[in-house]
mmCIF file of N, CA and C in Angstrom:
data_model
loop_
_atom_site.group_PDB
_atom_site.id
_atom_site.type_symbol
_atom_site.label_atom_id
_atom_site.label_comp_id
_atom_site.label_asym_id
_atom_site.label_seq_id
_atom_site.Cartn_x
_atom_site.Cartn_y
_atom_site.Cartn_z
ATOM 1 N N MET A 1 -81.821 -65.341 -152.961
ATOM 2 C CA MET A 1 -83.745 -65.547 -153.244
ATOM 3 C C MET A 1 -84.126 -64.448 -153.621
ATOM 4 N N ALA A 2 -84.900 -64.989 -154.526
ATOM 5 C CA ALA A 2 -85.925 -63.988 -155.668
ATOM 6 C C ALA A 2 -87.489 -64.206 -155.534
ATOM 7 N N ILE A 3 -87.868 -62.764 -155.822
ATOM 8 C CA ILE A 3 -89.863 -63.376 -155.805
ATOM 9 C C ILE A 3 -89.985 -63.913 -156.578
ATOM 10 N N THR A 4 -90.738 -64.764 -156.602
ATOM 11 C CA THR A 4 -91.220 -65.866 -158.123
ATOM 12 C C THR A 4 -93.283 -65.499 -158.232
ATOM 13 N N SER A 5 -93.848 -64.956 -156.850
ATOM 14 C CA SER A 5 -94.714 -64.921 -156.999
ATOM 15 C C SER A 5 -95.414 -63.976 -156.388
ATOM 16 N N ILE A 6 -96.505 -63.352 -156.067
ATOM 17 C CA ILE A 6 -97.574 -63.156 -154.728
ATOM 18 C C ILE A 6 -98.742 -63.115 -154.444
ATOM 19 N N GLY A 7 -99.372 -63.693 -153.727
ATOM 20 C CA GLY A 7 -100.137 -64.839 -153.161
ATOM 21 C C GLY A 7 -101.191 -63.700 -153.127
ATOM 22 N N HIS A 8 -101.084 -62.276 -152.158
ATOM 23 C CA HIS A 8 -102.487 -61.653 -152.421
ATOM 24 C C HIS A 8 -101.711 -59.972 -152.319
ATOM 25 N N ILE A 9 -103.051 -59.053 -152.423
ATOM 26 C CA ILE A 9 -101.881 -57.326 -152.116
ATOM 27 C C ILE A 9 -103.810 -56.843 -151.174
ATOM 28 N N ALA A 10 -103.311 -56.188 -150.379
ATOM 29 C CA ALA A 10 -104.825 -56.105 -150.186
ATOM 30 C C ALA A 10 -104.744 -54.588 -150.389
ATOM 31 N N LEU A 11 -105.932 -53.521 -150.403
ATOM 32 C CA LEU A 11 -106.956 -52.551 -150.601
ATOM 33 C C LEU A 11 -107.862 -52.330 -149.746
ATOM 34 N N THR A 12 -107.563 -51.141 -148.945
ATOM 35 C CA THR A 12 -109.055 -51.693 -148.486
ATOM 36 C C THR A 12 -109.413 -49.565 -149.356
ATOM 37 N N VAL A 13 -111.026 -49.926 -149.354
ATOM 38 C CA VAL A 13 -111.045 -48.832 -150.490
ATOM 39 C C VAL A 13 -112.618 -48.266 -150.184
ATOM 40 N N SER A 14 -113.324 -46.529 -150.780
ATOM 41 C CA SER A 14 -113.893 -46.556 -149.958
ATOM 42 C C SER A 14 -114.813 -46.465 -150.658
ATOM 43 N N ASP A 15 -114.775 -46.840 -151.978
ATOM 44 C CA ASP A 15 -116.254 -47.052 -152.251
ATOM 45 C C ASP A 15 -116.710 -48.735 -152.993
ATOM 46 N N MET A 16 -117.055 -49.313 -152.097
ATOM 47 C CA MET A 16 -116.829 -50.854 -153.070
ATOM 48 C C MET A 16 -117.502 -51.218 -154.091
ATOM 49 N N ASN A 17 -118.991 -50.077 -153.849
ATOM 50 C CA ASN A 17 -119.505 -50.922 -155.620
ATOM 51 C C ASN A 17 -119.117 -50.297 -157.232
ATOM 52 N N LYS A 18 -117.470 -48.868 -156.533
ATOM 53 C CA LYS A 18 -117.003 -48.810 -157.934
ATOM 54 C C LYS A 18 -116.046 -49.501 -157.764
ATOM 55 N N SER A 19 -115.261 -50.653 -157.470
ATOM 56 C CA SER A 19 -113.823 -50.507 -157.473
ATOM 57 C C SER A 19 -114.391 -52.082 -158.017
ATOM 58 N N LEU A 20 -115.522 -52.363 -157.490
ATOM 59 C CA LEU A 20 -115.973 -53.972 -158.441
ATOM 60 C C LEU A 20 -116.046 -54.029 -159.572
ATOM 61 N N ASP A 21 -116.262 -52.072 -159.934
ATOM 62 C CA ASP A 21 -116.628 -52.139 -161.188
ATOM 63 C C ASP A 21 -115.347 -52.000 -162.251
ATOM 64 N N PHE A 22 -114.685 -51.876 -161.491
ATOM 65 C CA PHE A 22 -113.146 -51.303 -162.104
ATOM 66 C C PHE A 22 -112.091 -52.545 -162.523
ATOM 67 N N TYR A 23 -112.253 -53.443 -160.781
ATOM 68 C CA TYR A 23 -111.179 -54.517 -161.402
ATOM 69 C C TYR A 23 -112.330 -55.738 -161.642
ATOM 70 N N THR A 24 -113.983 -55.984 -162.314
ATOM 71 C CA THR A 24 -114.099 -57.018 -161.986
ATOM 72 C C THR A 24 -115.120 -56.303 -163.808
ATOM 73 N N ARG A 25 -114.929 -55.415 -164.353
ATOM 74 C CA ARG A 25 -115.591 -55.010 -165.598
ATOM 75 C C ARG A 25 -114.396 -54.706 -166.520
ATOM 76 N N VAL A 26 -113.347 -54.174 -166.250
ATOM 77 C CA VAL A 26 -112.182 -53.307 -166.355
ATOM 78 C C VAL A 26 -110.835 -54.461 -166.680
ATOM 79 N N MET A 27 -110.603 -54.886 -165.588
ATOM 80 C CA MET A 27 -109.253 -55.614 -165.130
ATOM 81 C C MET A 27 -109.688 -57.036 -165.950
ATOM 82 N N GLY A 28 -111.102 -57.612 -165.255
ATOM 83 C CA GLY A 28 -111.347 -58.696 -166.128
ATOM 84 C C GLY A 28 -111.052 -59.791 -164.248
ATOM 85 N N PHE A 29 -110.826 -59.083 -163.179
ATOM 86 C CA PHE A 29 -110.343 -60.010 -162.039
ATOM 87 C C PHE A 29 -111.964 -61.164 -161.706
ATOM 88 N N PRO A 30 -112.030 -62.092 -161.981
ATOM 89 C CA PRO A 30 -113.917 -62.849 -161.133
ATOM 90 C C PRO A 30 -113.565 -62.549 -159.844
ATOM 91 N N LYS A 31 -114.862 -62.011 -159.170
ATOM 92 C CA LYS A 31 -115.237 -62.192 -158.076
ATOM 93 C C LYS A 31 -115.272 -63.628 -157.185
ATOM 94 N N VAL A 32 -114.600 -63.572 -156.307
ATOM 95 C CA VAL A 32 -114.499 -65.410 -155.877
ATOM 96 C C VAL A 32 -114.944 -65.492 -154.629
ATOM 97 N N PHE A 33 -115.049 -64.445 -153.909
ATOM 98 C CA PHE A 33 -115.350 -64.456 -152.458
ATOM 99 C C PHE A 33 -115.856 -63.248 -151.360
ATOM 100 N N ASP A 34 -116.475 -63.530 -150.634
ATOM 101 C CA ASP A 34 -116.470 -62.855 -150.017
ATOM 102 C C ASP A 34 -116.380 -62.818 -147.953
ATOM 103 N N ILE A 35 -116.114 -62.218 -146.796
ATOM 104 C CA ILE A 35 -116.119 -62.325 -146.069
ATOM 105 C C ILE A 35 -115.877 -61.708 -145.110
ATOM 106 N N GLU A 36 -117.122 -62.008 -144.159
ATOM 107 C CA GLU A 36 -117.981 -60.577 -143.310
ATOM 108 C C GLU A 36 -117.138 -60.937 -142.225
ATOM 109 N N ASP A 37 -117.111 -59.647 -141.310
ATOM 110 C CA ASP A 37 -116.362 -59.593 -140.085
ATOM 111 C C ASP A 37 -117.828 -60.931 -139.446
ATOM 112 N N GLU A 38 -116.975 -60.386 -137.162
ATOM 113 C CA GLU A 38 -117.873 -61.674 -136.546
ATOM 114 C C GLU A 38 -119.564 -60.838 -135.915
ATOM 115 N N LYS A 39 -119.368 -59.686 -136.659
ATOM 116 C CA LYS A 39 -121.106 -59.326 -136.620
ATOM 117 C C LYS A 39 -121.702 -59.513 -137.552
ATOM 118 N N GLY A 40 -121.099 -60.072 -139.063
ATOM 119 C CA GLY A 40 -122.391 -60.957 -139.893
ATOM 120 C C GLY A 40 -121.684 -59.557 -140.721
ATOM 121 N N ASN A 41 -120.780 -58.804 -140.561
ATOM 122 C CA ASN A 41 -120.485 -57.529 -141.801
ATOM 123 C C ASN A 41 -120.284 -57.636 -142.755
ATOM 124 N N PRO A 42 -120.135 -56.697 -144.261
ATOM 125 C CA PRO A 42 -119.947 -57.356 -145.128
ATOM 126 C C PRO A 42 -117.629 -56.627 -144.237
ATOM 127 N N TRP A 43 -116.719 -57.254 -145.021
ATOM 128 C CA TRP A 43 -115.162 -57.377 -144.193
ATOM 129 C C TRP A 43 -114.441 -57.636 -145.465
ATOM 130 N N ILE A 44 -114.500 -57.900 -146.546
ATOM 131 C CA ILE A 44 -113.607 -58.275 -147.345
ATOM 132 C C ILE A 44 -113.965 -59.193 -148.531
ATOM 133 N N VAL A 45 -113.478 -58.375 -150.161
ATOM 134 C CA VAL A 45 -114.011 -59.022 -151.766
ATOM 135 C C VAL A 45 -112.874 -59.472 -152.098
ATOM 136 N N TYR A 46 -112.420 -60.325 -152.594
ATOM 137 C CA TYR A 46 -111.871 -61.860 -153.116
ATOM 138 C C TYR A 46 -111.772 -61.795 -154.771
ATOM 139 N N LEU A 47 -110.535 -60.776 -155.484
ATOM 140 C CA LEU A 47 -110.918 -61.257 -156.929
ATOM 141 C C LEU A 47 -109.666 -61.963 -157.811
ATOM 142 N N LYS A 48 -109.877 -63.254 -158.303
ATOM 143 C CA LYS A 48 -108.816 -63.526 -158.488
ATOM 144 C C LYS A 48 -108.542 -62.912 -159.354
ATOM 145 N N VAL A 49 -106.856 -62.749 -159.805
ATOM 146 C CA VAL A 49 -105.838 -62.447 -160.970
ATOM 147 C C VAL A 49 -104.941 -64.015 -161.386
ATOM 148 N N GLY A 50 -104.603 -64.560 -160.134
ATOM 149 C CA GLY A 50 -104.603 -65.543 -161.331
ATOM 150 C C GLY A 50 -104.288 -66.730 -160.709
ATOM 151 N N ASN A 51 -103.936 -67.505 -160.712
ATOM 152 C CA ASN A 51 -103.536 -69.263 -160.163
ATOM 153 C C ASN A 51 -102.478 -68.754 -158.531
ATOM 154 N N GLY A 52 -104.121 -69.009 -158.138
ATOM 155 C CA GLY A 52 -103.201 -68.123 -156.328
ATOM 156 C C GLY A 52 -102.960 -67.275 -155.930
ATOM 157 N N GLN A 53 -103.420 -65.879 -156.862
ATOM 158 C CA GLN A 53 -102.972 -64.819 -156.703
ATOM 159 C C GLN A 53 -105.108 -64.059 -157.103
ATOM 160 N N PHE A 54 -104.935 -62.903 -155.448
ATOM 161 C CA PHE A 54 -105.665 -62.634 -155.340
ATOM 162 C C PHE A 54 -106.038 -61.243 -155.178
ATOM 163 N N VAL A 55 -106.392 -60.671 -155.705
ATOM 164 C CA VAL A 55 -107.098 -58.368 -154.923
ATOM 165 C C VAL A 55 -108.254 -58.862 -153.391
ATOM 166 N N GLU A 56 -107.560 -58.795 -151.888
ATOM 167 C CA GLU A 56 -107.898 -58.670 -151.685
ATOM 168 C C GLU A 56 -108.323 -56.472 -151.146
ATOM 169 N N LEU A 57 -109.811 -56.945 -151.313
ATOM 170 C CA LEU A 57 -110.721 -55.049 -151.043
ATOM 171 C C LEU A 57 -111.033 -55.125 -149.485
ATOM 172 N N PHE A 58 -111.119 -54.428 -148.942
ATOM 173 C CA PHE A 58 -111.525 -54.540 -147.824
ATOM 174 C C PHE A 58 -112.289 -52.877 -147.712
ATOM 175 N N TYR A 59 -113.845 -52.652 -147.067
ATOM 176 C CA TYR A 59 -114.542 -52.652 -146.315
ATOM 177 C C TYR A 59 -113.706 -51.146 -145.789
ATOM 178 N N PRO A 60 -114.375 -49.953 -145.809
ATOM 179 C CA PRO A 60 -113.157 -48.598 -144.984
ATOM 180 C C PRO A 60 -113.996 -49.517 -143.543
ATOM 181 N N ALA A 61 -113.017 -49.032 -142.426
ATOM 182 C CA ALA A 61 -113.524 -49.809 -141.278
ATOM 183 C C ALA A 61 -113.782 -48.545 -140.343
ATOM 184 N N GLY A 62 -114.394 -49.152 -139.338
ATOM 185 C CA GLY A 62 -115.175 -48.001 -138.037
ATOM 186 C C GLY A 62 -115.750 -46.893 -138.714
ATOM 187 N N GLU A 63 -116.207 -45.858 -137.858
ATOM 188 C CA GLU A 63 -116.348 -44.272 -137.396
ATOM 189 C C GLU A 63 -115.430 -43.294 -138.749
ATOM 190 N N ALA A 64 -115.752 -42.221 -139.598
ATOM 191 C CA ALA A 64 -114.254 -42.034 -140.074
ATOM 192 C C ALA A 64 -114.344 -41.156 -138.986
ATOM 193 N N PRO A 65 -112.500 -40.708 -139.252
ATOM 194 C CA PRO A 65 -111.893 -39.275 -138.606
ATOM 195 C C PRO A 65 -112.633 -38.048 -138.857
ATOM 196 N N LEU A 66 -112.548 -37.085 -137.458
ATOM 197 C CA LEU A 66 -112.522 -36.249 -137.431
ATOM 198 C C LEU A 66 -112.837 -35.130 -138.144
ATOM 199 N N ASP A 67 -112.018 -35.399 -139.838
ATOM 200 C CA ASP A 67 -112.146 -34.497 -140.729
ATOM 201 C C ASP A 67 -113.508 -35.079 -141.274
ATOM 202 N N GLY A 68 -114.041 -36.557 -140.602
ATOM 203 C CA GLY A 68 -115.179 -37.201 -141.744
ATOM 204 C C GLY A 68 -114.479 -37.943 -143.433
ATOM 205 N N VAL A 69 -113.840 -37.496 -143.287
ATOM 206 C CA VAL A 69 -113.142 -38.705 -144.479
ATOM 207 C C VAL A 69 -111.953 -40.402 -143.916
ATOM 208 N N LYS A 70 -112.712 -41.110 -145.157
ATOM 209 C CA LYS A 70 -112.461 -42.560 -144.994
ATOM 210 C C LYS A 70 -111.313 -42.997 -145.277
ATOM 211 N N ARG A 71 -110.461 -43.161 -144.897
ATOM 212 C CA ARG A 71 -109.299 -42.727 -145.549
ATOM 213 C C ARG A 71 -108.857 -44.869 -146.060
ATOM 214 N N VAL A 72 -108.497 -44.781 -147.464
ATOM 215 C CA VAL A 72 -108.174 -45.701 -148.270
ATOM 216 C C VAL A 72 -106.398 -46.034 -148.226
ATOM 217 N N SER A 73 -106.099 -47.210 -148.229
ATOM 218 C CA SER A 73 -105.340 -47.632 -148.814
ATOM 219 C C SER A 73 -105.199 -48.893 -149.220
ATOM 220 N N PHE A 74 -103.152 -48.498 -149.062
ATOM 221 C CA PHE A 74 -102.712 -50.095 -149.352
ATOM 222 C C PHE A 74 -102.831 -50.469 -147.555
ATOM 223 N N SER A 75 -102.997 -51.839 -148.222
ATOM 224 C CA SER A 75 -102.942 -52.338 -146.134
ATOM 225 C C SER A 75 -101.270 -53.488 -145.880
ATOM 226 N N HIS A 76 -101.633 -54.357 -147.228
ATOM 227 C CA HIS A 76 -100.011 -55.615 -147.094
ATOM 228 C C HIS A 76 -100.329 -55.816 -148.667
ATOM 229 N N LEU A 77 -99.052 -57.435 -148.502
ATOM 230 C CA LEU A 77 -98.811 -58.383 -149.404
ATOM 231 C C LEU A 77 -99.032 -59.425 -148.585
#
């Protein structure tokens, strides 16, 4: 069985504004919608890469760890 496409890639970012600038202005991916958490806080921003393909950008969750640095990472495909 061959993989022929990926629906989305999810990334946790440290600075949503800078990330949106990069993915929309530099990469040319339009922002299509956002999702809020159960408390109404920003949670995920979706960018369209192609037909049925998206980049999900997650805001950093919760408090920073003891070293004061919020972690950014690949989350899932």
